[in-house]
Tab-separated table of C-alpha atoms in Angstrom:
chain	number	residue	atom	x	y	z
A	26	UNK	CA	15.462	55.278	-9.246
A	27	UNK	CA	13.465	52.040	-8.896
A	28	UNK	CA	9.500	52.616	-9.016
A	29	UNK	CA	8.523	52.078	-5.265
A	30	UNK	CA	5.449	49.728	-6.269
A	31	UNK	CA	8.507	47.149	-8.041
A	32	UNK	CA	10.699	47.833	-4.902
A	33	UNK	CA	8.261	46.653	-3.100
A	34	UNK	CA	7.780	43.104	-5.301
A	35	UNK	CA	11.254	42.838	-5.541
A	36	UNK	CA	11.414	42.764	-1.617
A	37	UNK	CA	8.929	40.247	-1.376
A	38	UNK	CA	10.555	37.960	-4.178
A	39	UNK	CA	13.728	38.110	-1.792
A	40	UNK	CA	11.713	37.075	0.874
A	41	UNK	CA	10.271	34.297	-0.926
A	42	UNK	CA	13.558	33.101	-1.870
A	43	UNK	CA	15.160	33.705	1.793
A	44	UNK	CA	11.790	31.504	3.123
A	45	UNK	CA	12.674	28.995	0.771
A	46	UNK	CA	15.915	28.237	2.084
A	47	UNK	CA	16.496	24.791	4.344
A	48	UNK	CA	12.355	23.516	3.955
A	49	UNK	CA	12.375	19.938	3.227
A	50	UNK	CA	8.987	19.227	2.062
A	51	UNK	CA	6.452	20.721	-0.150
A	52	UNK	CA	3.876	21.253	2.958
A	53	UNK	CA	6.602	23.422	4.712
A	54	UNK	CA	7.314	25.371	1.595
A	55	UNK	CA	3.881	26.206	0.928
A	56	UNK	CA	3.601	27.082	4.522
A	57	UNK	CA	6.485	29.286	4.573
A	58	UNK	CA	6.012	31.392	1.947
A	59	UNK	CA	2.107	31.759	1.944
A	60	UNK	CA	2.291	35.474	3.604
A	61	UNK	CA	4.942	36.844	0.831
A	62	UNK	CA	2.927	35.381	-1.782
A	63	UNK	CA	-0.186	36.839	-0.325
A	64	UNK	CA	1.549	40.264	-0.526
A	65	UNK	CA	1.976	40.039	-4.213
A	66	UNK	CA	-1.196	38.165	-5.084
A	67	UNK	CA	-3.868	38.296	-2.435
A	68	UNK	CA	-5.386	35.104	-2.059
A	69	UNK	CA	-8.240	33.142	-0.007
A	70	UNK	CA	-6.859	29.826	-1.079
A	71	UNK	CA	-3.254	28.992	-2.212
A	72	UNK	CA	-2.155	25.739	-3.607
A	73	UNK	CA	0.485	24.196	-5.817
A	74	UNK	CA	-0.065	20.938	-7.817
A	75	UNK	CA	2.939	18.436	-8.539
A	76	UNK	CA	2.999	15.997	-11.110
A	77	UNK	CA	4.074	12.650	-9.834
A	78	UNK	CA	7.172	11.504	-11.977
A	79	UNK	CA	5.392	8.843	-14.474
A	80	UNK	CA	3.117	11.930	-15.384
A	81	UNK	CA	-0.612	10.358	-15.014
A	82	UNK	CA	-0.249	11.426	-11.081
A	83	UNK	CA	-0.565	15.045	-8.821
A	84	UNK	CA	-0.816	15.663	-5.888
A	85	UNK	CA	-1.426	19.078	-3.887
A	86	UNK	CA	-0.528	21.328	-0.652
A	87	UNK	CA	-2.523	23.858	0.344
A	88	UNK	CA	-2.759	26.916	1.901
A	89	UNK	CA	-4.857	28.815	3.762
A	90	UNK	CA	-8.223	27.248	3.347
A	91	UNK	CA	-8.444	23.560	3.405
A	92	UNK	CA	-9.952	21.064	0.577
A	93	UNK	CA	-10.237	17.534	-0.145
A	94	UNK	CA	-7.344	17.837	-3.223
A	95	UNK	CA	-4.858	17.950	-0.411
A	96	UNK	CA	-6.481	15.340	1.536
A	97	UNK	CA	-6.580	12.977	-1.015
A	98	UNK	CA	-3.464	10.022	-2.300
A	99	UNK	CA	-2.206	10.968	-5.453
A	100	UNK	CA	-4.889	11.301	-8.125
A	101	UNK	CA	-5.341	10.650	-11.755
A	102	UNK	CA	-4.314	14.007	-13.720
A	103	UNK	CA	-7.241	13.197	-15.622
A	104	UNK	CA	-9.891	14.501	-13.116
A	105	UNK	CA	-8.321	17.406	-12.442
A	106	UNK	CA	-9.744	20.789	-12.548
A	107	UNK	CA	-6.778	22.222	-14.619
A	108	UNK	CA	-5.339	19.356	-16.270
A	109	UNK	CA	-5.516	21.216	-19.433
A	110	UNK	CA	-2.774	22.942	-17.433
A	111	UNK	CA	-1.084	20.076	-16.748
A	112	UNK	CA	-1.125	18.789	-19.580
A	113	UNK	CA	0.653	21.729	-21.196
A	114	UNK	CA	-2.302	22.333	-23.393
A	115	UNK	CA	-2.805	26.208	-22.163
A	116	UNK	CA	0.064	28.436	-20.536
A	117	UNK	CA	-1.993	29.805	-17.989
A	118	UNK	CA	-5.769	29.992	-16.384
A	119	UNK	CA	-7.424	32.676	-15.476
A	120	UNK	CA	-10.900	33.174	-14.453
A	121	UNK	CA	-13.451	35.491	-13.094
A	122	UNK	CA	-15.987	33.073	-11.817
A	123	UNK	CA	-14.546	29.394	-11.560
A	124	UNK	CA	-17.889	28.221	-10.146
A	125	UNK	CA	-19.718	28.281	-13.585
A	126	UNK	CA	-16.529	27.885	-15.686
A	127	UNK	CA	-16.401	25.217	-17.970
A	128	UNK	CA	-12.876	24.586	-18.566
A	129	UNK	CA	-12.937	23.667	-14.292
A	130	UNK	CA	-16.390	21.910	-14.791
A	131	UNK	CA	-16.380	19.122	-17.358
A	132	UNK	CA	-17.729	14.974	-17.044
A	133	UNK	CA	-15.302	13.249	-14.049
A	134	UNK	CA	-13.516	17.016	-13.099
A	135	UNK	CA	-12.969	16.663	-8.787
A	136	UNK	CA	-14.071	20.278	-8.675
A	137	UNK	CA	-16.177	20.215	-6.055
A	138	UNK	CA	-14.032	22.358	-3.897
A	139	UNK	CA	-14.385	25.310	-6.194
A	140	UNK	CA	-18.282	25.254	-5.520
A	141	UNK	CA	-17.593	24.612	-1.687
A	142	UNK	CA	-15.791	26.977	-1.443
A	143	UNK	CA	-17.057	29.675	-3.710
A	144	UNK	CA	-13.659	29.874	-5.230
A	145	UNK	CA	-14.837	32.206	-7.703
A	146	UNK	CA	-11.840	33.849	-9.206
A	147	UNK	CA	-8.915	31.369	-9.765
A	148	UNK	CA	-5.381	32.254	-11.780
A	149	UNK	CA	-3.005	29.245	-12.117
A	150	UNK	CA	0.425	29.276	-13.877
A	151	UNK	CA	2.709	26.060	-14.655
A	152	UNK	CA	5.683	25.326	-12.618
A	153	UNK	CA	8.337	24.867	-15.512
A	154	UNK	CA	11.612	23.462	-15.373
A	155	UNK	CA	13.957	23.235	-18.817
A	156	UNK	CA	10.720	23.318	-20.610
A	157	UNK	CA	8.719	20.537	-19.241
A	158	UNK	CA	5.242	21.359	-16.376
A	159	UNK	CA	6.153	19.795	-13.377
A	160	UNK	CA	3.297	21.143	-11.675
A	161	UNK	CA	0.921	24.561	-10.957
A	162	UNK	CA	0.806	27.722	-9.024
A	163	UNK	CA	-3.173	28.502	-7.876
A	164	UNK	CA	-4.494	31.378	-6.570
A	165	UNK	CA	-8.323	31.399	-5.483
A	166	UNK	CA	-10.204	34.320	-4.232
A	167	UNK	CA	-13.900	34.450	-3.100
A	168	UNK	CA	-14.326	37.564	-4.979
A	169	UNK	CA	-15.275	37.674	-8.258
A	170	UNK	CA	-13.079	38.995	-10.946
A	171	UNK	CA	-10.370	39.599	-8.624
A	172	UNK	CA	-7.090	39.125	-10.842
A	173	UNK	CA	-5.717	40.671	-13.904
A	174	UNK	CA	-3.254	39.997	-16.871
A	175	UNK	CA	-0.839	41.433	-14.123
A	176	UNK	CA	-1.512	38.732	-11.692
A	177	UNK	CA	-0.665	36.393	-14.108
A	178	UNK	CA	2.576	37.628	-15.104
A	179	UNK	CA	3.319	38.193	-10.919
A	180	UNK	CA	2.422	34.742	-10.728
A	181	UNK	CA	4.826	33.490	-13.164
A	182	UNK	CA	7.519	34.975	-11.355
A	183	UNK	CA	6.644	33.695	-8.554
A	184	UNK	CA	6.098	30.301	-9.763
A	185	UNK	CA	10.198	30.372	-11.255
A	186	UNK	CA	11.195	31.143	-8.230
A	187	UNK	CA	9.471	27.642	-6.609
A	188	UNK	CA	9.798	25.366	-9.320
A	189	UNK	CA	13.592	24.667	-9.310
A	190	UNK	CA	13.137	23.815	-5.139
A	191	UNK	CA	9.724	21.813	-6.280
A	192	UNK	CA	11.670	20.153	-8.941
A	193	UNK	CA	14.880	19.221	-6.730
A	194	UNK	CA	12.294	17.926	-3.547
A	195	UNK	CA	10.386	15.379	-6.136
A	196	UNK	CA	13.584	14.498	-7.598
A	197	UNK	CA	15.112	13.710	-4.112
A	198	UNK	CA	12.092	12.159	-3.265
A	199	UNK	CA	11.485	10.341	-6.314
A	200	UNK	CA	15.086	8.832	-5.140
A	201	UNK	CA	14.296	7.960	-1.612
A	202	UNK	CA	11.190	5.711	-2.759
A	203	UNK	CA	13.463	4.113	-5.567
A	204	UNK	CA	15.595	3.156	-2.662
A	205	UNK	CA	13.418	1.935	-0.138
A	206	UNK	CA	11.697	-0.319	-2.822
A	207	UNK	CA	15.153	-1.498	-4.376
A	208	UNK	CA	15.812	-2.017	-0.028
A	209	UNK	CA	12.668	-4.067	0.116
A	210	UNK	CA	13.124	-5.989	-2.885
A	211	UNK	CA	16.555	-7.328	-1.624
A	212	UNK	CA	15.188	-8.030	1.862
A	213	UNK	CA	12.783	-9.791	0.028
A	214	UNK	CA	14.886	-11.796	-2.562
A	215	UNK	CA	17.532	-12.410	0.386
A	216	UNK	CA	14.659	-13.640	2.799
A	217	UNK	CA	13.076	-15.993	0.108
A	218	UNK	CA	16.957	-17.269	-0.530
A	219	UNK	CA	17.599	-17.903	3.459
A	220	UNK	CA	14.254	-19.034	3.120
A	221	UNK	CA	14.998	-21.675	0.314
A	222	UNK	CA	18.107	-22.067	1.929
A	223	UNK	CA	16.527	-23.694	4.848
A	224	UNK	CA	13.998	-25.223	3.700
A	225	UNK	CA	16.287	-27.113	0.997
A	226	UNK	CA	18.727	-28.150	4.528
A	227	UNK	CA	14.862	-29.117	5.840
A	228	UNK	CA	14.642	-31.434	2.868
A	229	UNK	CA	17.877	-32.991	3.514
A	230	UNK	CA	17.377	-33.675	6.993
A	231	UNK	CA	14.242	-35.038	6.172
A	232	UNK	CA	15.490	-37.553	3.465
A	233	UNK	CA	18.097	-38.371	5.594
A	234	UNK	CA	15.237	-39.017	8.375
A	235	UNK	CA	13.640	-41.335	5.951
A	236	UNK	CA	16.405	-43.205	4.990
A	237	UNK	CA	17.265	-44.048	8.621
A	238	UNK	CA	14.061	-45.410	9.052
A	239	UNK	CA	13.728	-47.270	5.733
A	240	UNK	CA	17.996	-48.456	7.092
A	241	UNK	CA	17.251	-48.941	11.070
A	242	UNK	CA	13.668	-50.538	10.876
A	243	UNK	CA	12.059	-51.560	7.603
A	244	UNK	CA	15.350	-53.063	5.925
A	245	UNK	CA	16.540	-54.788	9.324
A	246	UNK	CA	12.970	-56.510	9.327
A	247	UNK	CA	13.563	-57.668	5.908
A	248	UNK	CA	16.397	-58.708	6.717
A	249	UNK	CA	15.485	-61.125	9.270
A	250	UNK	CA	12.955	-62.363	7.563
A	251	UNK	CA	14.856	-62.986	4.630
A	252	UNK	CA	17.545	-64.958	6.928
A	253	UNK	CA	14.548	-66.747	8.486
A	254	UNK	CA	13.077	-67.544	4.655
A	255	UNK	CA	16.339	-68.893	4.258
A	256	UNK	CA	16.543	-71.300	7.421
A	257	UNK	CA	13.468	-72.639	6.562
A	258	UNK	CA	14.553	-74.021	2.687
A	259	UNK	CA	16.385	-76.502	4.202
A	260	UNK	CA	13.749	-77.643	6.028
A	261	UNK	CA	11.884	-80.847	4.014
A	262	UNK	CA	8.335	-79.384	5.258
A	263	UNK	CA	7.268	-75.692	5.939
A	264	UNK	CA	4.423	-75.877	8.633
A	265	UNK	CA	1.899	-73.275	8.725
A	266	UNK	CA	2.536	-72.473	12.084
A	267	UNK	CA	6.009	-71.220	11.047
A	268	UNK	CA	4.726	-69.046	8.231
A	269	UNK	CA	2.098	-67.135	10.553
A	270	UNK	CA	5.475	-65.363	11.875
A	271	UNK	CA	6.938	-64.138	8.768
A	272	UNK	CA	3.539	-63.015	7.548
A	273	UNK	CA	2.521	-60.598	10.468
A	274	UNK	CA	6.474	-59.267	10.253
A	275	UNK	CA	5.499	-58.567	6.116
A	276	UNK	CA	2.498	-56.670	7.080
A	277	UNK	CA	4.368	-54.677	9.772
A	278	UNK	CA	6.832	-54.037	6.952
A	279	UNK	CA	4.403	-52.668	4.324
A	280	UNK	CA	2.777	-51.260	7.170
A	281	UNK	CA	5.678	-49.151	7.668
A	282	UNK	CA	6.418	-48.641	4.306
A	283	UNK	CA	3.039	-47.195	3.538
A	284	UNK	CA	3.178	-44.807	6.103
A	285	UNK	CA	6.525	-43.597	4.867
A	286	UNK	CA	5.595	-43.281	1.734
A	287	UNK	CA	2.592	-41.227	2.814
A	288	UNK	CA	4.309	-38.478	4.989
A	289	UNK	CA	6.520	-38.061	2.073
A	290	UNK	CA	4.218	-37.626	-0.700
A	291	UNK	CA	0.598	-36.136	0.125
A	292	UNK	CA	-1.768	-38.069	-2.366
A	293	UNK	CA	-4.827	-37.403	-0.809
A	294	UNK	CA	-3.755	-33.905	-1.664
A	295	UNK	CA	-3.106	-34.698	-4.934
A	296	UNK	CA	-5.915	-36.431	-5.847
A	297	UNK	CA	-8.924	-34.963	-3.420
A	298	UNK	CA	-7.751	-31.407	-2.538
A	299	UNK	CA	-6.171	-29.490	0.475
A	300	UNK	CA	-9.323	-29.772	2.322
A	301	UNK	CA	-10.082	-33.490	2.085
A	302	UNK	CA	-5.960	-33.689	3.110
A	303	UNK	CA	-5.857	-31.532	5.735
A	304	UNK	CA	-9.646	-33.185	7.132
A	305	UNK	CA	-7.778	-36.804	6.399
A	306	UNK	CA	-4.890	-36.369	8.397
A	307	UNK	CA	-6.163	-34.904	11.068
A	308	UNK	CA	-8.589	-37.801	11.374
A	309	UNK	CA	-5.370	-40.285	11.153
A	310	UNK	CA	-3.178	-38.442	13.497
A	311	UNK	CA	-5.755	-38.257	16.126
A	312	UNK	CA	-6.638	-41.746	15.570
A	313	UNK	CA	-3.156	-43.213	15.599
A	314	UNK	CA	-2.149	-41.363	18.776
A	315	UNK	CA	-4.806	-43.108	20.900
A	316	UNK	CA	-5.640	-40.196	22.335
A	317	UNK	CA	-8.909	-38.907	23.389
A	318	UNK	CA	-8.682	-35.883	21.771
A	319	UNK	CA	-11.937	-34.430	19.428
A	320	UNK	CA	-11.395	-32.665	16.554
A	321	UNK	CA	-13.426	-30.744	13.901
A	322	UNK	CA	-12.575	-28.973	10.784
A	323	UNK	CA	-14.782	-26.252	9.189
A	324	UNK	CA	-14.226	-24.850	5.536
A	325	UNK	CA	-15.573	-21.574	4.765
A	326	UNK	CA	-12.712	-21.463	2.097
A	327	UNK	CA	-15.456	-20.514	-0.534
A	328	UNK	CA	-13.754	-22.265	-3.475
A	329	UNK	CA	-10.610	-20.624	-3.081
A	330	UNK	CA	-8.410	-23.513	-2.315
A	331	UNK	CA	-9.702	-25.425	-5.183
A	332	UNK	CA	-6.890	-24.802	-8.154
A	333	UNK	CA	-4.422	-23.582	-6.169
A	334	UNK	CA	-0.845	-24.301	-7.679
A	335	UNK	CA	0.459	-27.161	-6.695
A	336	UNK	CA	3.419	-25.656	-4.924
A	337	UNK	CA	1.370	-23.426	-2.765
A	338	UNK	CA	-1.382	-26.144	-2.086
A	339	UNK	CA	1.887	-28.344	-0.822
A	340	UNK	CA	2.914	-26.185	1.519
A	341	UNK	CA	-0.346	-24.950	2.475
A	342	UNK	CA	-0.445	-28.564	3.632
A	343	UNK	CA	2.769	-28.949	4.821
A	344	UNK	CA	2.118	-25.637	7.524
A	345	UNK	CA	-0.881	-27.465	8.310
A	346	UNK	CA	0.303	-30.824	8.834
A	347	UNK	CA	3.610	-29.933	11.187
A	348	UNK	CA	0.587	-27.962	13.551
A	349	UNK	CA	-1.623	-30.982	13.482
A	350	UNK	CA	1.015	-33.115	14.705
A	351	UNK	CA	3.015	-30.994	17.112
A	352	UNK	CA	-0.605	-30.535	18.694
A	353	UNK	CA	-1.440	-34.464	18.529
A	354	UNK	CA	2.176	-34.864	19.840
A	355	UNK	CA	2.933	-32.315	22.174
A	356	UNK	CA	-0.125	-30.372	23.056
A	357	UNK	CA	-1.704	-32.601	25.045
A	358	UNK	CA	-5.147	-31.331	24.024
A	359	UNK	CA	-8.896	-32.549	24.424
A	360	UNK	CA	-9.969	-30.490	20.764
A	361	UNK	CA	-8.243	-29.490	17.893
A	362	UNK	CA	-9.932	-27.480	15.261
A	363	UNK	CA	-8.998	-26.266	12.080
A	364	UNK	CA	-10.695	-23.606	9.713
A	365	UNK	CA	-10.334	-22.634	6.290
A	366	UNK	CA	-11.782	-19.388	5.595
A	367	UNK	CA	-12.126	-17.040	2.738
A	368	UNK	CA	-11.477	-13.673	4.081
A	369	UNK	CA	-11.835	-10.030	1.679
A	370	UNK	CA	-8.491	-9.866	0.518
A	371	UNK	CA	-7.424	-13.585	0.695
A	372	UNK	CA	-7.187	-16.490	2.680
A	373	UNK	CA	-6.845	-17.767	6.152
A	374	UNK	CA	-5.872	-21.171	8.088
A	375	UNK	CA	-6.267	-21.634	11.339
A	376	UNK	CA	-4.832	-24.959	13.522
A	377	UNK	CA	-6.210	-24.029	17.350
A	378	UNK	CA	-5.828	-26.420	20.180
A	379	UNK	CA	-6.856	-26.550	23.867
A	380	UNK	CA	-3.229	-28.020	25.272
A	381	UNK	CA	-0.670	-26.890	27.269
A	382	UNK	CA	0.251	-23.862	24.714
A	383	UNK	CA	3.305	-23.177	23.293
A	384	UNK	CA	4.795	-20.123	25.886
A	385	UNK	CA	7.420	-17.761	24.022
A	386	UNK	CA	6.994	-18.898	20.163
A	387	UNK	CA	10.404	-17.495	20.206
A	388	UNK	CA	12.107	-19.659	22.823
A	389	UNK	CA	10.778	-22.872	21.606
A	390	UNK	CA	11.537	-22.241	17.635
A	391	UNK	CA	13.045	-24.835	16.286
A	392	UNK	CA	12.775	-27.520	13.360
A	393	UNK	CA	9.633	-27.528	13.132
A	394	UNK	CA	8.294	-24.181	13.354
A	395	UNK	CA	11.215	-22.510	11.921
A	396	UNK	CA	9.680	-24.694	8.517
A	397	UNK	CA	6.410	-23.693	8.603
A	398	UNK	CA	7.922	-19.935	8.926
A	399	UNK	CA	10.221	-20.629	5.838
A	400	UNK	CA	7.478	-22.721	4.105
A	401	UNK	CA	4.869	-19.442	4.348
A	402	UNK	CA	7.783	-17.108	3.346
A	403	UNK	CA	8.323	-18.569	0.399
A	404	UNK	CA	4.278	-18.612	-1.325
A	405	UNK	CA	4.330	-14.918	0.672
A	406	UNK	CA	1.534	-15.905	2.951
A	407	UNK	CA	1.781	-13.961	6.602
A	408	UNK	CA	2.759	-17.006	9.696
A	409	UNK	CA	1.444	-16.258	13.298
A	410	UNK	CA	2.187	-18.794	16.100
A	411	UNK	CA	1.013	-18.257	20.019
A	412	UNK	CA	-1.670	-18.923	22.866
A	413	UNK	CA	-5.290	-19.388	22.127
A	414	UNK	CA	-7.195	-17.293	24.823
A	415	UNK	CA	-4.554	-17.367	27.242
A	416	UNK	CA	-3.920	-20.886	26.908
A	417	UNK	CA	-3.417	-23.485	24.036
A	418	UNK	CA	-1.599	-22.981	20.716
A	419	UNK	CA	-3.318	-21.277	17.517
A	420	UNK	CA	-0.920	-21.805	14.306
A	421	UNK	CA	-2.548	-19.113	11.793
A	422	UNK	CA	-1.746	-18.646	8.108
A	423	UNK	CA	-2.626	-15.734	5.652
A	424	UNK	CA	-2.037	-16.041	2.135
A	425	UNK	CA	-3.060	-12.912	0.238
A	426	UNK	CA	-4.548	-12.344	-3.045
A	427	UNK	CA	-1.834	-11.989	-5.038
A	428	UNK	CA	-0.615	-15.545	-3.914
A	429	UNK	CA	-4.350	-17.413	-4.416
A	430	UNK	CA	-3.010	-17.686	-8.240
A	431	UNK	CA	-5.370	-20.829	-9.909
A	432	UNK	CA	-3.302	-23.029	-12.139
């Protein structure tokens, strides 16, 4: 005949095991089987510590009374009251009066709770699965010297009973983080392809731009005057009035050229700095349009566009320079003004004009925008495009810390 006192622990095991059945998260299991446990160890405070899978991490649900070790991310295993525990140094705790107990007291220990709290008695036993701690079972009471050898060896029980569900939940969700970063890494890898993708059709376009230009305008100019050049050597004597002609057409020409040549490669950049760059062709876009439009830059960049890598700097540019001129060109504004500020975790650009505005971003994407979008994907920096107080066009750029990188 079974001794009623084990009946009775036996029952509450089977409860425990019965509660444990369809909970999906550690909160909910601590939750649901709180009361059974309480039956077989009373209890002011109930916890259970898991080790995070790279074993320098817990983290812990609670029970009962509430504490900062559940409120807290994932902490160092290092500064906790029982790593010794943890660590697998000890197979159990047990104490009669936690609050002036060493082994829960010692230099960078978050055991402030126990004092709190007067936890004074405290019993904790591993959660072990084929032989390695995955975690701990605590039991706090304000009492002192509340639990026995007995308690411990309930506890144990107890604690094989929760670590195989314990074990299976980090596992699964050990798995479900695996995923979502391997999911995040190919959105990311495919976005930066599309992303290169497009830019590299960009690029195309844009040499095929150029050599329209250089085709259509610069090389039929030569062209003429070459033919005209030729006309006049059979000519026995070249007046100057005929040369004035050819010579304005060869400064038109180099004219030309030069600006060519300068929307495809940024030398102020090179040589001064995205600042200077951005400052100098605003000045020249705004000057060339013969518009009336005033325009001020402010840099509050605090050093941190000096040494940028020369790919992001380019681009940085680039963002900037396809605002500038779709504001110059089809903004219609009386001020443009960009800043460059340093912000706490990185960098921002701003391009804000007092035109017409944009309306939907999303119905007038094209060329473009859709580059400065790509060209920001690709050195990670964050792209927002849209009205300016309810009117006018703001183009701002983020770049974060990881992608200020000094060459």
């Amino acid at each position: 005949m079974l001794n009623p006192t084990r009946s009775s622990l036996f029952d509450h095991y089977l409860g425990i095991s019965r509660l444990l059945a369809g909970q999906l998260d550690f909160h909910s299991i601590i939750q649901a089987v709180a009361i059974e446990i309480g039956h077989i160890i009373p209890h002011d405070h109930l916890d259970v510590c898991i080790k995070m899978v790279d074993g320098k991490y817990h983290i812990a649900y609670e029970s009962g009374l509430e504490t900062d070790w559940s409120k807290q991310p994932p902490a160092l295993l290092t500064g906790s009251p029982i790593r010794s525990l943890l660590s697998g140094e000890v197979d159990y705790l047990l104490s009669g009066d936690a609050c002036n107990d060493p082994r829960f007291h010692f230099s960078g220990a978050f055991s402030r709770p126990i004092i709190e709290l007067s936890l004074r008695s405290r019993l904790h036993v591993p959660l072990r699965v084929q032989g390695d701690f995955i975690g701990a079972l605590s039991c706090s009471s304000h009492r002192a010297d509340h639990y026995t050898m007995d308690d411990v060896e309930n506890a144990r029980s107890i604690a094989d009973l929760l670590a195989p569900y314990f074990f299976a939940l980090r596992a699964a969700e050990q798995a479900k983080r695996s995923a979502v970063v391997e999911t995040e890494a190919r959105a990311r890898e495919e976005g930066l392809r599309l992303g290169a993708l497009k830019l590299t059709e960009a690029l195309e376009a844009e040499r095929q731009r150029i050599g329209m230009d250089l085709h259509d305008q610069t090389l039929a100019d030569l062209t003429r005057l070459a033919r005209r050049m030729e006309r006049m050597t059979h000519l026995p004597d070249v007046p100057g009035e005929a040369l004035e002609p050819m010579f304005r057409s060869l400064q038109h020409c180099m004219h030309d050229l030069r600006q060519i040549i300068e929307e495809a490669k940024p030398s102020v950049l090179q040589l001064f700095g995205v600042a200077q760059a951005i400052e100098n062709h605003l000045d020249r876009s705004v000057r060339e349009s013969g518009l009336p439009i005033d325009w001020r830059m402010v840099d509050e960049s605090d050093g941190k566009l000096d040494g940028l890598e020369e790919t992001v700097a380019i681009a940085l540019f680039r963002i900037v320079q396809e605002a500038i001129n779709n504001a110059v060109r089809h903004g219609q504004p009386a001020n443009i003004v960009v800043v460059l500020q340093s912000a706490p975790t990185g960098l921002s650009v701003a391009v804000t004009d007092d035109g017409v505005g944009i309306g939907n971003p999303q119905e007038q994407a094209g060329h473009g925008i859709d580059n400065m979008r790509t060209r920001a994907r690709l050195i990670g920096a964050r792209f927002e495009i849209g009205s300016s107080d309810g009117h006018g066009t703001r183009v701002r750029l983020f770049l974060g810390e990881d992608g200020i990188r000094t060459a």
